[in-house]
mmCIF file of C-alpha atoms in Angstrom:
data_model
loop_
_atom_site.group_PDB
_atom_site.id
_atom_site.type_symbol
_atom_site.label_atom_id
_atom_site.label_comp_id
_atom_site.label_asym_id
_atom_site.label_seq_id
_atom_site.Cartn_x
_atom_site.Cartn_y
_atom_site.Cartn_z
ATOM 1 C CA MET A 1 28.734 15.592 -7.313
ATOM 2 C CA SER A 2 30.824 12.457 -7.296
ATOM 3 C CA LYS A 3 30.304 9.018 -8.764
ATOM 4 C CA LYS A 4 30.836 5.598 -7.326
ATOM 5 C CA GLU A 5 30.098 2.408 -9.194
ATOM 6 C CA GLY A 6 27.139 0.470 -7.831
ATOM 7 C CA ASP A 7 25.841 3.270 -5.597
ATOM 8 C CA THR A 8 22.500 4.806 -6.359
ATOM 9 C CA PHE A 9 21.550 7.416 -3.771
ATOM 10 C CA ILE A 10 22.738 11.009 -4.074
ATOM 11 C CA THR A 11 23.078 12.639 -0.673
ATOM 12 C CA GLY A 12 25.545 15.435 -1.207
ATOM 13 C CA GLU A 13 28.414 15.523 1.264
ATOM 14 C CA GLU A 14 27.108 12.474 3.102
ATOM 15 C CA GLY A 15 27.975 10.276 0.144
ATOM 16 C CA TYR A 16 25.788 7.604 -1.327
ATOM 17 C CA ARG A 17 23.226 5.428 0.414
ATOM 18 C CA LYS A 18 20.786 2.770 -0.685
ATOM 19 C CA PRO A 19 17.121 3.814 -0.252
ATOM 20 C CA ARG A 20 15.697 1.364 2.281
ATOM 21 C CA GLY A 21 12.223 2.843 2.655
ATOM 22 C CA ILE A 22 9.668 4.998 0.920
ATOM 23 C CA LEU A 23 10.826 8.240 2.551
ATOM 24 C CA GLN A 24 14.488 7.653 1.708
ATOM 25 C CA ALA A 25 13.509 6.796 -1.863
ATOM 26 C CA LEU A 26 11.473 9.993 -2.226
ATOM 27 C CA ALA A 27 14.341 12.000 -0.717
ATOM 28 C CA ALA A 28 16.699 10.498 -3.305
ATOM 29 C CA ILE A 29 14.269 11.364 -6.093
ATOM 30 C CA GLN A 30 14.104 14.920 -4.796
ATOM 31 C CA HIS A 31 17.916 15.139 -4.924
ATOM 32 C CA TYR A 32 17.913 13.845 -8.492
ATOM 33 C CA TYR A 33 15.256 16.398 -9.391
ATOM 34 C CA VAL A 34 17.246 19.302 -7.938
ATOM 35 C CA ALA A 35 20.430 18.177 -9.684
ATOM 36 C CA GLU A 36 18.769 17.763 -13.075
ATOM 37 C CA ARG A 37 16.741 20.951 -12.691
ATOM 38 C CA ASN A 38 19.928 22.928 -12.008
ATOM 39 C CA GLY A 39 21.585 21.443 -15.062
ATOM 40 C CA GLU A 40 24.231 19.471 -13.179
ATOM 41 C CA PRO A 41 25.771 16.798 -15.423
ATOM 42 C CA ILE A 42 24.495 13.326 -14.541
ATOM 43 C CA SER A 43 25.324 10.348 -16.708
ATOM 44 C CA GLN A 44 22.292 8.552 -18.127
ATOM 45 C CA ASP A 45 23.897 5.333 -16.876
ATOM 46 C CA PHE A 46 24.115 6.667 -13.299
ATOM 47 C CA LEU A 47 21.049 4.699 -12.166
ATOM 48 C CA THR A 48 22.341 1.169 -12.683
ATOM 49 C CA ILE A 49 20.307 -2.029 -12.771
ATOM 50 C CA LEU A 50 21.110 -2.482 -9.087
ATOM 51 C CA GLY A 51 19.986 1.077 -8.419
ATOM 52 C CA LYS A 52 16.674 0.528 -10.200
ATOM 53 C CA PHE A 53 16.155 -2.629 -8.174
ATOM 54 C CA ASP A 54 16.841 -0.669 -4.965
ATOM 55 C CA PHE A 55 13.956 1.678 -5.738
ATOM 56 C CA PHE A 56 11.742 -1.230 -6.797
ATOM 57 C CA SER A 57 12.577 -3.059 -3.555
ATOM 58 C CA ALA A 58 11.797 -0.003 -1.409
ATOM 59 C CA GLY A 59 8.426 0.339 -3.116
ATOM 60 C CA PHE A 60 7.684 -3.380 -2.882
ATOM 61 C CA LYS A 61 8.246 -3.429 0.880
ATOM 62 C CA THR A 62 5.988 -0.406 1.266
ATOM 63 C CA GLY A 63 3.168 -2.005 -0.697
ATOM 64 C CA LEU A 64 3.496 -5.364 1.041
ATOM 65 C CA ILE A 65 4.238 -4.642 4.705
ATOM 66 C CA GLY A 66 1.763 -1.797 5.027
ATOM 67 C CA GLY A 67 -0.931 -3.917 3.451
ATOM 68 C CA LEU A 68 -0.453 -6.675 6.018
ATOM 69 C CA ILE A 69 -1.711 -4.326 8.724
ATOM 70 C CA ASN A 70 -4.932 -3.882 6.781
ATOM 71 C CA LEU A 71 -5.541 -7.635 6.846
ATOM 72 C CA LEU A 72 -6.671 -7.101 10.440
ATOM 73 C CA LEU A 73 -8.353 -3.724 10.054
ATOM 74 C CA ILE A 74 -10.539 -4.456 7.033
ATOM 75 C CA PRO A 75 -12.604 -7.367 8.488
ATOM 76 C CA ILE A 76 -13.074 -5.379 11.695
ATOM 77 C CA SER A 77 -14.305 -2.309 9.820
ATOM 78 C CA ILE A 78 -16.654 -4.405 7.664
ATOM 79 C CA GLY A 79 -17.993 -6.000 10.840
ATOM 80 C CA VAL A 80 -18.636 -2.559 12.329
ATOM 81 C CA ILE A 81 -20.416 -1.394 9.174
ATOM 82 C CA ASP A 82 -22.610 -4.532 9.265
ATOM 83 C CA ASP A 83 -23.498 -3.830 12.941
ATOM 84 C CA TYR A 84 -21.809 -7.091 13.925
ATOM 85 C CA ILE A 85 -18.732 -5.810 15.774
ATOM 86 C CA PRO A 86 -19.185 -3.043 18.371
ATOM 87 C CA ILE A 87 -17.010 0.058 18.298
ATOM 88 C CA PHE A 88 -16.430 2.441 21.208
ATOM 89 C CA GLY A 89 -18.617 0.116 23.302
ATOM 90 C CA ASN A 90 -21.620 0.680 21.032
ATOM 91 C CA ARG A 91 -23.238 -2.421 19.521
ATOM 92 C CA HIS A 92 -25.240 -0.281 17.104
ATOM 93 C CA PRO A 93 -22.737 2.297 15.813
ATOM 94 C CA GLY A 94 -23.952 5.404 14.052
ATOM 95 C CA LEU A 95 -22.949 6.775 10.684
ATOM 96 C CA PHE A 96 -19.939 8.620 12.121
ATOM 97 C CA ASP A 97 -18.655 5.498 13.898
ATOM 98 C CA LYS A 98 -19.014 3.425 10.731
ATOM 99 C CA GLY A 99 -17.279 6.106 8.691
ATOM 100 C CA PHE A 100 -14.447 6.235 11.209
ATOM 101 C CA ALA A 101 -14.025 2.450 11.078
ATOM 102 C CA LEU A 102 -13.953 2.570 7.278
ATOM 103 C CA PHE A 103 -11.393 5.375 7.345
ATOM 104 C CA LEU A 104 -9.126 3.351 9.640
ATOM 105 C CA SER A 105 -9.236 0.400 7.265
ATOM 106 C CA ILE A 106 -8.153 2.475 4.254
ATOM 107 C CA SER A 107 -5.952 5.011 6.057
ATOM 108 C CA PHE A 108 -2.763 3.277 4.901
ATOM 109 C CA TYR A 109 -3.904 3.243 1.297
ATOM 110 C CA LEU A 110 -4.931 6.883 1.319
ATOM 111 C CA GLY A 111 -1.830 8.064 3.168
ATOM 112 C CA TYR A 112 0.762 6.413 0.981
ATOM 113 C CA SER A 113 -1.057 6.964 -2.301
ATOM 114 C CA LEU A 114 -1.379 10.688 -1.564
ATOM 115 C CA LEU A 115 2.268 10.818 -0.453
ATOM 116 C CA LEU A 116 3.356 9.309 -3.756
ATOM 117 C CA ALA A 117 0.958 11.530 -5.686
ATOM 118 C CA THR A 118 2.378 14.709 -4.148
ATOM 119 C CA ALA A 119 5.842 13.694 -5.376
ATOM 120 C CA ARG A 120 4.670 13.988 -8.981
ATOM 121 C CA LYS A 121 6.138 17.504 -9.192
ATOM 122 C CA TYR A 122 9.594 15.902 -9.248
ATOM 123 C CA TYR A 123 8.721 13.884 -12.352
ATOM 124 C CA ILE A 124 11.151 15.832 -14.554
ATOM 125 C CA GLY A 125 14.441 14.622 -15.948
ATOM 126 C CA GLU A 126 15.559 11.209 -17.181
ATOM 127 C CA ILE A 127 17.150 9.967 -13.932
ATOM 128 C CA THR A 128 14.309 11.268 -11.779
ATOM 129 C CA ARG A 129 11.628 9.673 -13.935
ATOM 130 C CA ASN A 130 13.413 6.311 -14.008
ATOM 131 C CA ALA A 131 13.799 6.275 -10.232
ATOM 132 C CA PHE A 132 10.190 7.319 -9.631
ATOM 133 C CA LYS A 133 8.754 4.782 -12.077
ATOM 134 C CA ASN A 134 10.752 1.943 -10.514
ATOM 135 C CA LEU A 135 9.542 3.016 -7.078
ATOM 136 C CA LEU A 136 5.923 2.964 -8.272
ATOM 137 C CA ARG A 137 6.419 -0.384 -9.976
ATOM 138 C CA GLY A 138 7.642 -1.808 -6.675
ATOM 139 C CA VAL A 139 4.695 -0.348 -4.772
ATOM 140 C CA THR A 140 2.313 -1.772 -7.369
ATOM 141 C CA ALA A 141 3.908 -5.238 -7.283
ATOM 142 C CA GLY A 142 3.929 -5.332 -3.478
ATOM 143 C CA ALA A 143 0.328 -4.162 -3.218
ATOM 144 C CA LEU A 144 -0.905 -6.670 -5.811
ATOM 145 C CA PHE A 145 1.019 -9.505 -4.152
ATOM 146 C CA LYS A 146 -0.500 -8.576 -0.795
ATOM 147 C CA MET A 147 -3.942 -8.346 -2.405
ATOM 148 C CA VAL A 148 -3.675 -11.896 -3.774
ATOM 149 C CA ILE A 149 -2.565 -13.228 -0.368
ATOM 150 C CA ALA A 150 -5.426 -11.445 1.398
ATOM 151 C CA PHE A 151 -7.981 -12.537 -1.211
ATOM 152 C CA ILE A 152 -6.964 -16.191 -0.813
ATOM 153 C CA PHE A 153 -6.813 -15.954 2.998
ATOM 154 C CA PHE A 154 -10.254 -14.347 3.336
ATOM 155 C CA HIS A 155 -11.788 -16.934 1.003
ATOM 156 C CA PHE A 156 -10.073 -19.699 2.968
ATOM 157 C CA MET A 157 -11.652 -18.378 6.164
ATOM 158 C CA TYR A 158 -15.057 -18.200 4.458
ATOM 159 C CA LEU A 159 -14.925 -21.636 2.829
ATOM 160 C CA PHE A 160 -12.986 -23.678 5.399
ATOM 161 C CA GLY A 161 -11.780 -21.809 8.502
ATOM 162 C CA LEU A 162 -15.275 -20.756 9.621
ATOM 163 C CA GLU A 163 -17.211 -23.642 8.076
ATOM 164 C CA GLU A 164 -19.795 -25.182 10.417
ATOM 165 C CA GLY A 165 -18.269 -28.653 10.615
ATOM 166 C CA PHE A 166 -14.728 -27.364 11.098
ATOM 167 C CA LEU A 167 -15.812 -24.936 13.825
ATOM 168 C CA THR A 168 -17.761 -27.644 15.627
ATOM 169 C CA LYS A 169 -14.775 -30.013 15.706
ATOM 170 C CA ALA A 170 -12.334 -27.273 16.718
ATOM 171 C CA LEU A 171 -14.462 -25.878 19.543
ATOM 172 C CA TYR A 172 -15.493 -29.315 20.806
ATOM 173 C CA LYS A 173 -11.854 -29.929 21.740
ATOM 174 C CA LEU A 174 -12.202 -27.148 24.343
ATOM 175 C CA TYR A 175 -15.084 -28.929 26.082
ATOM 176 C CA PRO A 176 -15.394 -29.466 29.080
ATOM 177 C CA ILE A 177 -12.632 -26.956 29.883
ATOM 178 C CA VAL A 178 -14.939 -24.252 28.532
ATOM 179 C CA LYS A 179 -18.646 -24.319 29.336
ATOM 180 C CA TYR A 180 -21.044 -25.399 26.606
ATOM 181 C CA ASP A 181 -22.961 -22.102 26.649
ATOM 182 C CA THR A 182 -19.716 -20.177 26.185
ATOM 183 C CA LEU A 183 -18.608 -22.433 23.344
ATOM 184 C CA ASN A 184 -21.991 -22.091 21.681
ATOM 185 C CA ALA A 185 -21.798 -18.290 21.899
ATOM 186 C CA ILE A 186 -18.304 -18.353 20.365
ATOM 187 C CA TYR A 187 -19.538 -20.720 17.655
ATOM 188 C CA GLN A 188 -22.455 -18.488 16.727
ATOM 189 C CA TRP A 189 -20.267 -15.365 16.670
ATOM 190 C CA LEU A 190 -17.559 -16.937 14.502
ATOM 191 C CA LEU A 191 -20.187 -18.362 12.175
ATOM 192 C CA GLY A 192 -21.556 -14.855 11.706
ATOM 193 C CA MET A 193 -18.098 -13.676 10.654
ATOM 194 C CA ARG A 194 -18.161 -15.822 7.485
ATOM 195 C CA PRO A 195 -19.930 -13.315 5.204
ATOM 196 C CA ILE A 196 -17.764 -10.528 6.629
ATOM 197 C CA PHE A 197 -14.613 -12.265 5.420
ATOM 198 C CA LEU A 198 -16.166 -12.749 1.983
ATOM 199 C CA THR A 199 -17.015 -9.048 1.753
ATOM 200 C CA SER A 200 -13.526 -8.164 2.991
ATOM 201 C CA ALA A 201 -11.945 -10.186 0.164
ATOM 202 C CA TYR A 202 -13.572 -8.024 -2.505
ATOM 203 C CA PHE A 203 -13.214 -4.829 -0.513
ATOM 204 C CA ILE A 204 -9.434 -5.211 -0.361
ATOM 205 C CA VAL A 205 -9.347 -5.708 -4.140
ATOM 206 C CA CYS A 206 -11.156 -2.394 -4.677
ATOM 207 C CA ALA A 207 -9.017 -0.599 -2.077
ATOM 208 C CA THR A 208 -5.787 -1.901 -3.619
ATOM 209 C CA LEU A 209 -6.772 -0.867 -7.142
ATOM 210 C CA ILE A 210 -7.580 2.646 -5.927
ATOM 211 C CA TYR A 211 -4.340 2.738 -3.933
ATOM 212 C CA ILE A 212 -2.136 1.977 -6.940
ATOM 213 C CA SER A 213 -4.218 4.037 -9.379
ATOM 214 C CA ILE A 214 -3.874 7.408 -7.615
ATOM 215 C CA PRO A 215 -0.053 7.761 -7.921
ATOM 216 C CA TRP A 216 0.014 6.367 -11.474
ATOM 217 C CA ILE A 217 -2.685 8.789 -12.608
ATOM 218 C CA SER A 218 -0.803 11.657 -10.957
ATOM 219 C CA VAL A 219 2.371 10.616 -12.805
ATOM 220 C CA LEU A 220 0.549 10.553 -16.138
ATOM 221 C CA LEU A 221 -0.856 14.025 -15.476
ATOM 222 C CA ALA A 222 2.584 15.277 -14.433
ATOM 223 C CA ALA A 223 4.116 13.838 -17.607
ATOM 224 C CA ARG A 224 1.538 15.636 -19.757
ATOM 225 C CA LYS A 225 2.179 18.890 -17.908
ATOM 226 C CA THR A 226 5.935 18.504 -18.366
ATOM 227 C CA ARG A 227 5.523 17.923 -22.099
ATOM 228 C CA ARG A 228 3.362 21.039 -22.409
ATOM 229 C CA LEU A 229 5.950 23.138 -20.577
ATOM 230 C CA MET A 230 8.736 21.791 -22.762
ATOM 231 C CA ASP A 231 6.715 22.543 -25.898
ATOM 232 C CA LEU A 232 6.146 26.117 -24.685
ATOM 233 C CA GLU A 233 9.851 26.568 -23.951
ATOM 234 C CA ASP A 234 10.746 25.308 -27.430
ATOM 235 C CA LYS A 235 8.141 27.604 -28.941
ATOM 236 C CA TRP A 236 9.506 30.761 -27.300
ATOM 237 C CA ARG A 237 13.155 30.036 -27.995
#
């Protein structure tokens, strides 16, 4: 194992690399875990301030960019559940169709939270714990930042974007290019989307809190398990 000032990513013979995504960050944490588990000497100052920021940045991008996709999926899924938006060509979807739409809207949250939770077994060793906690802090910050943006955007659509007067003025500009009956149908449909955006605003808050809670709870449980194992090892020495 070699050292190089400012680098933060152990990769064996390949040298050092900055973790640019969630998978690279978890791979780096796994390398740290193996090194510390095998008793290889690693300086406590190995993970520099820049290195900690690298893990935070990788987590932040994961929490933010992935959440932006859900800005589109969540209102659609809420509309399907409310029998307002058809799915699979069915205007009155059944329980399975509604469940599938709901699953699509939270698939990102479930996938990444479970991925982070499964990495809890590497939560051993000073360097590994520092890297993992900074990664989770970044994910949490990115997810909360995205949640605030979505909450404001959905409320904006409910209060202003789909308000009756605003819709009337906006759609009237399309007349006579678009027929009145068509414009009226669009107006009625968009007006019906108002409560869906309001529900979506609070739904994304709940989904985000669950998303960031699962990995943090798993880390706390892993930390307790590690302390118990260390106490047992000290007891039998």
